[in-house]
Amino acid sequence: MNEQESHSSNPLEQLLQLLGTLDPIDMAGKAVDLTRKTSESLLLVLENFASTVDNLNKTTSRINTLLDEVEEPLRRIMPQVGNAMNAMASMGEVASQLGDLTKRLGPLTTLAENAGGLFGFRPNKSSTAT
């Protein structure tokens, strides 16, 4: 029965024994330490955020300065670039029209050579033999 006496069956006594093992000063110290660590972590996060915002502001001002320097010359150049692109497209059209013209003139060239042969003209042939 010694074992039964050391472990009381009264729930109120068991609750008081459990409360007796708790140290309120130790718990308060742990709570204060946890609060301090949380506050330090929060402060570190806020400092990092402020640093990030500062870096973003510096980057934004640098980009704005760069755009201020580049924007006006680009506005002046872009019409000329557009004109150059249009000119290149026009030159391509002219080249294709010339190619089409040579295809169409092929039979006429052959006819002219044959007609010249009737009158005694011979086409120039480059002779490599000397």
PDB file of N, CA and C in Angstrom, residues 50-113:
ATOM      1  N   ALA A  50      14.063  47.691 -45.249  1.00  0.00           N
ATOM      2  CA  ALA A  50      14.431  49.090 -45.496  1.00  0.00           C
ATOM      3  C   ALA A  50      15.627  49.174 -46.436  1.00  0.00           C
ATOM      4  N   SER A  51      16.591  48.286 -46.266  1.00  0.00           N
ATOM      5  CA  SER A  51      17.757  48.259 -47.156  1.00  0.00           C
ATOM      6  C   SER A  51      17.341  47.904 -48.582  1.00  0.00           C
ATOM      7  N   THR A  52      16.434  46.955 -48.716  1.00  0.00           N
ATOM      8  CA  THR A  52      15.949  46.572 -50.042  1.00  0.00           C
ATOM      9  C   THR A  52      15.220  47.725 -50.715  1.00  0.00           C
ATOM     10  N   VAL A  53      14.376  48.413 -49.972  1.00  0.00           N
ATOM     11  CA  VAL A  53      13.656  49.565 -50.524  1.00  0.00           C
ATOM     12  C   VAL A  53      14.639  50.654 -50.933  1.00  0.00           C
ATOM     13  N   ASP A  54      15.667  50.881 -50.127  1.00  0.00           N
ATOM     14  CA  ASP A  54      16.681  51.888 -50.462  1.00  0.00           C
ATOM     15  C   ASP A  54      17.407  51.508 -51.752  1.00  0.00           C
ATOM     16  N   ASN A  55      17.780  50.229 -51.887  1.00  0.00           N
ATOM     17  CA  ASN A  55      18.434  49.772 -53.118  1.00  0.00           C
ATOM     18  C   ASN A  55      17.514  49.922 -54.329  1.00  0.00           C
ATOM     19  N   LEU A  56      16.234  49.615 -54.152  1.00  0.00           N
ATOM     20  CA  LEU A  56      15.287  49.780 -55.253  1.00  0.00           C
ATOM     21  C   LEU A  56      15.150  51.246 -55.650  1.00  0.00           C
ATOM     22  N   ASN A  57      15.142  52.139 -54.672  1.00  0.00           N
ATOM     23  CA  ASN A  57      15.064  53.570 -54.979  1.00  0.00           C
ATOM     24  C   ASN A  57      16.297  54.032 -55.746  1.00  0.00           C
ATOM     25  N   LYS A  58      17.480  53.561 -55.340  1.00  0.00           N
ATOM     26  CA  LYS A  58      18.709  53.932 -56.054  1.00  0.00           C
ATOM     27  C   LYS A  58      18.681  53.402 -57.484  1.00  0.00           C
ATOM     28  N   THR A  59      18.249  52.150 -57.637  1.00  0.00           N
ATOM     29  CA  THR A  59      18.178  51.555 -58.970  1.00  0.00           C
ATOM     30  C   THR A  59      17.185  52.310 -59.849  1.00  0.00           C
ATOM     31  N   THR A  60      16.054  52.672 -59.284  1.00  0.00           N
ATOM     32  CA  THR A  60      15.048  53.417 -60.037  1.00  0.00           C
ATOM     33  C   THR A  60      15.581  54.764 -60.487  1.00  0.00           C
ATOM     34  N   SER A  61      16.289  55.455 -59.606  1.00  0.00           N
ATOM     35  CA  SER A  61      16.834  56.763 -59.995  1.00  0.00           C
ATOM     36  C   SER A  61      17.901  56.602 -61.078  1.00  0.00           C
ATOM     37  N   ARG A  62      18.709  55.541 -61.013  1.00  0.00           N
ATOM     38  CA  ARG A  62      19.714  55.305 -62.056  1.00  0.00           C
ATOM     39  C   ARG A  62      19.051  54.997 -63.396  1.00  0.00           C
ATOM     40  N   ILE A  63      17.998  54.201 -63.369  1.00  0.00           N
ATOM     41  CA  ILE A  63      17.283  53.879 -64.609  1.00  0.00           C
ATOM     42  C   ILE A  63      16.645  55.132 -65.189  1.00  0.00           C
ATOM     43  N   ASN A  64      16.055  55.962 -64.332  1.00  0.00           N
ATOM     44  CA  ASN A  64      15.454  57.203 -64.815  1.00  0.00           C
ATOM     45  C   ASN A  64      16.499  58.115 -65.431  1.00  0.00           C
ATOM     46  N   THR A  65      17.678  58.211 -64.814  1.00  0.00           N
ATOM     47  CA  THR A  65      18.757  59.029 -65.368  1.00  0.00           C
ATOM     48  C   THR A  65      19.192  58.486 -66.724  1.00  0.00           C
ATOM     49  N   LEU A  66      19.339  57.176 -66.819  1.00  0.00           N
ATOM     50  CA  LEU A  66      19.729  56.555 -68.086  1.00  0.00           C
ATOM     51  C   LEU A  66      18.686  56.817 -69.167  1.00  0.00           C
ATOM     52  N   LEU A  67      17.419  56.680 -68.823  1.00  0.00           N
ATOM     53  CA  LEU A  67      16.363  56.938 -69.796  1.00  0.00           C
ATOM     54  C   LEU A  67      16.342  58.398 -70.221  1.00  0.00           C
ATOM     55  N   ASP A  68      16.588  59.312 -69.284  1.00  0.00           N
ATOM     56  CA  ASP A  68      16.644  60.732 -69.635  1.00  0.00           C
ATOM     57  C   ASP A  68      17.757  61.004 -70.633  1.00  0.00           C
ATOM     58  N   GLU A  69      18.892  60.316 -70.489  1.00  0.00           N
ATOM     59  CA  GLU A  69      20.022  60.524 -71.393  1.00  0.00           C
ATOM     60  C   GLU A  69      19.801  59.870 -72.753  1.00  0.00           C
ATOM     61  N   VAL A  70      19.123  58.749 -72.802  1.00  0.00           N
ATOM     62  CA  VAL A  70      19.004  57.972 -74.033  1.00  0.00           C
ATOM     63  C   VAL A  70      17.728  58.298 -74.811  1.00  0.00           C
ATOM     64  N   GLU A  71      16.700  58.730 -74.126  1.00  0.00           N
ATOM     65  CA  GLU A  71      15.390  58.861 -74.755  1.00  0.00           C
ATOM     66  C   GLU A  71      15.377  59.887 -75.890  1.00  0.00           C
ATOM     67  N   GLU A  72      15.917  61.068 -75.677  1.00  0.00           N
ATOM     68  CA  GLU A  72      15.871  62.119 -76.700  1.00  0.00           C
ATOM     69  C   GLU A  72      16.646  61.736 -77.962  1.00  0.00           C
ATOM     70  N   PRO A  73      17.895  61.232 -77.847  1.00  0.00           N
ATOM     71  CA  PRO A  73      18.574  60.802 -79.082  1.00  0.00           C
ATOM     72  C   PRO A  73      17.825  59.687 -79.815  1.00  0.00           C
ATOM     73  N   LEU A  74      17.225  58.773 -79.073  1.00  0.00           N
ATOM     74  CA  LEU A  74      16.462  57.710 -79.730  1.00  0.00           C
ATOM     75  C   LEU A  74      15.253  58.267 -80.470  1.00  0.00           C
ATOM     76  N   ARG A  75      14.607  59.254 -79.889  1.00  0.00           N
ATOM     77  CA  ARG A  75      13.452  59.865 -80.557  1.00  0.00           C
ATOM     78  C   ARG A  75      13.864  60.553 -81.851  1.00  0.00           C
ATOM     79  N   ARG A  76      15.073  61.121 -81.867  1.00  0.00           N
ATOM     80  CA  ARG A  76      15.550  61.775 -83.083  1.00  0.00           C
ATOM     81  C   ARG A  76      15.986  60.759 -84.134  1.00  0.00           C
ATOM     82  N   ILE A  77      16.517  59.627 -83.707  1.00  0.00           N
ATOM     83  CA  ILE A  77      17.059  58.634 -84.639  1.00  0.00           C
ATOM     84  C   ILE A  77      15.964  57.746 -85.239  1.00  0.00           C
ATOM     85  N   MET A  78      14.933  57.451 -84.486  1.00  0.00           N
ATOM     86  CA  MET A  78      13.945  56.466 -84.927  1.00  0.00           C
ATOM     87  C   MET A  78      13.300  56.796 -86.275  1.00  0.00           C
ATOM     88  N   PRO A  79      12.955  58.053 -86.596  1.00  0.00           N
ATOM     89  CA  PRO A  79      12.403  58.301 -87.943  1.00  0.00           C
ATOM     90  C   PRO A  79      13.392  57.938 -89.053  1.00  0.00           C
ATOM     91  N   GLN A  80      14.694  58.226 -88.839  1.00  0.00           N
ATOM     92  CA  GLN A  80      15.688  57.874 -89.851  1.00  0.00           C
ATOM     93  C   GLN A  80      15.823  56.362 -89.979  1.00  0.00           C
ATOM     94  N   VAL A  81      15.745  55.664 -88.873  1.00  0.00           N
ATOM     95  CA  VAL A  81      15.812  54.198 -88.926  1.00  0.00           C
ATOM     96  C   VAL A  81      14.614  53.654 -89.699  1.00  0.00           C
ATOM     97  N   GLY A  82      13.443  54.232 -89.447  1.00  0.00           N
ATOM     98  CA  GLY A  82      12.249  53.818 -90.188  1.00  0.00           C
ATOM     99  C   GLY A  82      12.390  54.097 -91.670  1.00  0.00           C
ATOM    100  N   ASN A  83      12.934  55.278 -92.013  1.00  0.00           N
ATOM    101  CA  ASN A  83      13.144  55.606 -93.427  1.00  0.00           C
ATOM    102  C   ASN A  83      14.139  54.649 -94.067  1.00  0.00           C
ATOM    103  N   ALA A  84      15.200  54.304 -93.345  1.00  0.00           N
ATOM    104  CA  ALA A  84      16.193  53.369 -93.879  1.00  0.00           C
ATOM    105  C   ALA A  84      15.566  51.995 -94.115  1.00  0.00           C
ATOM    106  N   MET A  85      14.732  51.558 -93.197  1.00  0.00           N
ATOM    107  CA  MET A  85      14.069  50.262 -93.374  1.00  0.00           C
ATOM    108  C   MET A  85      13.133  50.301 -94.584  1.00  0.00           C
ATOM    109  N   ASN A  86      12.414  51.411 -94.750  1.00  0.00           N
ATOM    110  CA  ASN A  86      11.534  51.537 -95.915  1.00  0.00           C
ATOM    111  C   ASN A  86      12.344  51.556 -97.203  1.00  0.00           C
ATOM    112  N   ALA A  87      13.501  52.243 -97.186  1.00  0.00           N
ATOM    113  CA  ALA A  87      14.355  52.294 -98.374  1.00  0.00           C
ATOM    114  C   ALA A  87      14.874  50.903 -98.721  1.00  0.00           C
ATOM    115  N   MET A  88      15.247  50.130 -97.705  1.00  0.00           N
ATOM    116  CA  MET A  88      15.728  48.769 -97.963  1.00  0.00           C
ATOM    117  C   MET A  88      14.613  47.915 -98.556  1.00  0.00           C
ATOM    118  N   ALA A  89      13.402  48.094 -98.073  1.00  0.00           N
ATOM    119  CA  ALA A  89      12.276  47.339 -98.629  1.00  0.00           C
ATOM    120  C   ALA A  89      12.028  47.750-100.075  1.00  0.00           C
ATOM    121  N   SER A  90      12.136  49.046-100.356  1.00  0.00           N
ATOM    122  CA  SER A  90      11.951  49.528-101.734  1.00  0.00           C
ATOM    123  C   SER A  90      13.037  48.985-102.646  1.00  0.00           C
ATOM    124  N   MET A  91      14.276  48.931-102.157  1.00  0.00           N
ATOM    125  CA  MET A  91      15.366  48.389-102.965  1.00  0.00           C
ATOM    126  C   MET A  91      15.134  46.911-103.259  1.00  0.00           C
ATOM    127  N   GLY A  92      14.589  46.196-102.318  1.00  0.00           N
ATOM    128  CA  GLY A  92      14.261  44.791-102.553  1.00  0.00           C
ATOM    129  C   GLY A  92      13.198  44.644-103.626  1.00  0.00           C
ATOM    130  N   GLU A  93      12.202  45.531-103.604  1.00  0.00           N
ATOM    131  CA  GLU A  93      11.163  45.495-104.632  1.00  0.00           C
ATOM    132  C   GLU A  93      11.753  45.800-106.007  1.00  0.00           C
ATOM    133  N   VAL A  94      12.662  46.792-106.074  1.00  0.00           N
ATOM    134  CA  VAL A  94      13.297  47.148-107.347  1.00  0.00           C
ATOM    135  C   VAL A  94      14.105  45.969-107.872  1.00  0.00           C
ATOM    136  N   ALA A  95      14.844  45.299-106.993  1.00  0.00           N
ATOM    137  CA  ALA A  95      15.645  44.150-107.425  1.00  0.00           C
ATOM    138  C   ALA A  95      14.753  43.041-107.964  1.00  0.00           C
ATOM    139  N   SER A  96      13.631  42.793-107.313  1.00  0.00           N
ATOM    140  CA  SER A  96      12.738  41.740-107.808  1.00  0.00           C
ATOM    141  C   SER A  96      12.104  42.147-109.133  1.00  0.00           C
ATOM    142  N   GLN A  97      11.802  43.434-109.301  1.00  0.00           N
ATOM    143  CA  GLN A  97      11.245  43.893-110.573  1.00  0.00           C
ATOM    144  C   GLN A  97      12.276  43.784-111.693  1.00  0.00           C
ATOM    145  N   LEU A  98      13.551  44.094-111.393  1.00  0.00           N
ATOM    146  CA  LEU A  98      14.605  43.946-112.400  1.00  0.00           C
ATOM    147  C   LEU A  98      14.787  42.480-112.789  1.00  0.00           C
ATOM    148  N   GLY A  99      14.727  41.595-111.827  1.00  0.00           N
ATOM    149  CA  GLY A  99      14.823  40.168-112.126  1.00  0.00           C
ATOM    150  C   GLY A  99      13.674  39.714-113.003  1.00  0.00           C
ATOM    151  N   ASP A 100      12.476  40.201-112.694  1.00  0.00           N
ATOM    152  CA  ASP A 100      11.307  39.861-113.501  1.00  0.00           C
ATOM    153  C   ASP A 100      11.455  40.416-114.921  1.00  0.00           C
ATOM    154  N   LEU A 101      12.005  41.643-115.031  1.00  0.00           N
ATOM    155  CA  LEU A 101      12.210  42.258-116.340  1.00  0.00           C
ATOM    156  C   LEU A 101      13.202  41.464-117.180  1.00  0.00           C
ATOM    157  N   THR A 102      14.295  40.997-116.574  1.00  0.00           N
ATOM    158  CA  THR A 102      15.271  40.206-117.337  1.00  0.00           C
ATOM    159  C   THR A 102      14.662  38.890-117.812  1.00  0.00           C
ATOM    160  N   LYS A 103      13.792  38.295-117.012  1.00  0.00           N
ATOM    161  CA  LYS A 103      13.122  37.066-117.443  1.00  0.00           C
ATOM    162  C   LYS A 103      12.215  37.341-118.640  1.00  0.00           C
ATOM    163  N   ARG A 104      11.520  38.464-118.590  1.00  0.00           N
ATOM    164  CA  ARG A 104      10.603  38.793-119.676  1.00  0.00           C
ATOM    165  C   ARG A 104      11.350  39.202-120.954  1.00  0.00           C
ATOM    166  N   LEU A 105      12.528  39.820-120.790  1.00  0.00           N
ATOM    167  CA  LEU A 105      13.292  40.269-121.954  1.00  0.00           C
ATOM    168  C   LEU A 105      14.145  39.159-122.564  1.00  0.00           C
ATOM    169  N   GLY A 106      14.224  38.018-121.951  1.00  0.00           N
ATOM    170  CA  GLY A 106      15.029  36.907-122.460  1.00  0.00           C
ATOM    171  C   GLY A 106      14.689  36.535-123.899  1.00  0.00           C
ATOM    172  N   PRO A 107      13.419  36.298-124.203  1.00  0.00           N
ATOM    173  CA  PRO A 107      13.082  35.954-125.599  1.00  0.00           C
ATOM    174  C   PRO A 107      13.406  37.084-126.579  1.00  0.00           C
ATOM    175  N   LEU A 108      13.215  38.344-126.145  1.00  0.00           N
ATOM    176  CA  LEU A 108      13.524  39.472-127.018  1.00  0.00           C
ATOM    177  C   LEU A 108      15.021  39.552-127.293  1.00  0.00           C
ATOM    178  N   THR A 109      15.828  39.252-126.298  1.00  0.00           N
ATOM    179  CA  THR A 109      17.281  39.252-126.473  1.00  0.00           C
ATOM    180  C   THR A 109      17.687  38.172-127.472  1.00  0.00           C
ATOM    181  N   THR A 110      17.105  37.017-127.344  1.00  0.00           N
ATOM    182  CA  THR A 110      17.404  35.929-128.276  1.00  0.00           C
ATOM    183  C   THR A 110      16.999  36.313-129.698  1.00  0.00           C
ATOM    184  N   LEU A 111      15.841  36.938-129.836  1.00  0.00           N
ATOM    185  CA  LEU A 111      15.369  37.375-131.144  1.00  0.00           C
ATOM    186  C   LEU A 111      16.307  38.419-131.742  1.00  0.00           C
ATOM    187  N   ALA A 112      16.782  39.352-130.909  1.00  0.00           N
ATOM    188  CA  ALA A 112      17.695  40.391-131.398  1.00  0.00           C
ATOM    189  C   ALA A 112      19.015  39.779-131.845  1.00  0.00           C
ATOM    190  N   GLU A 113      19.511  38.799-131.134  1.00  0.00           N
ATOM    191  CA  GLU A 113      20.761  38.138-131.535  1.00  0.00           C
ATOM    192  C   GLU A 113      20.584  37.411-132.862  1.00  0.00           C
TER     193      GLU A 113
END
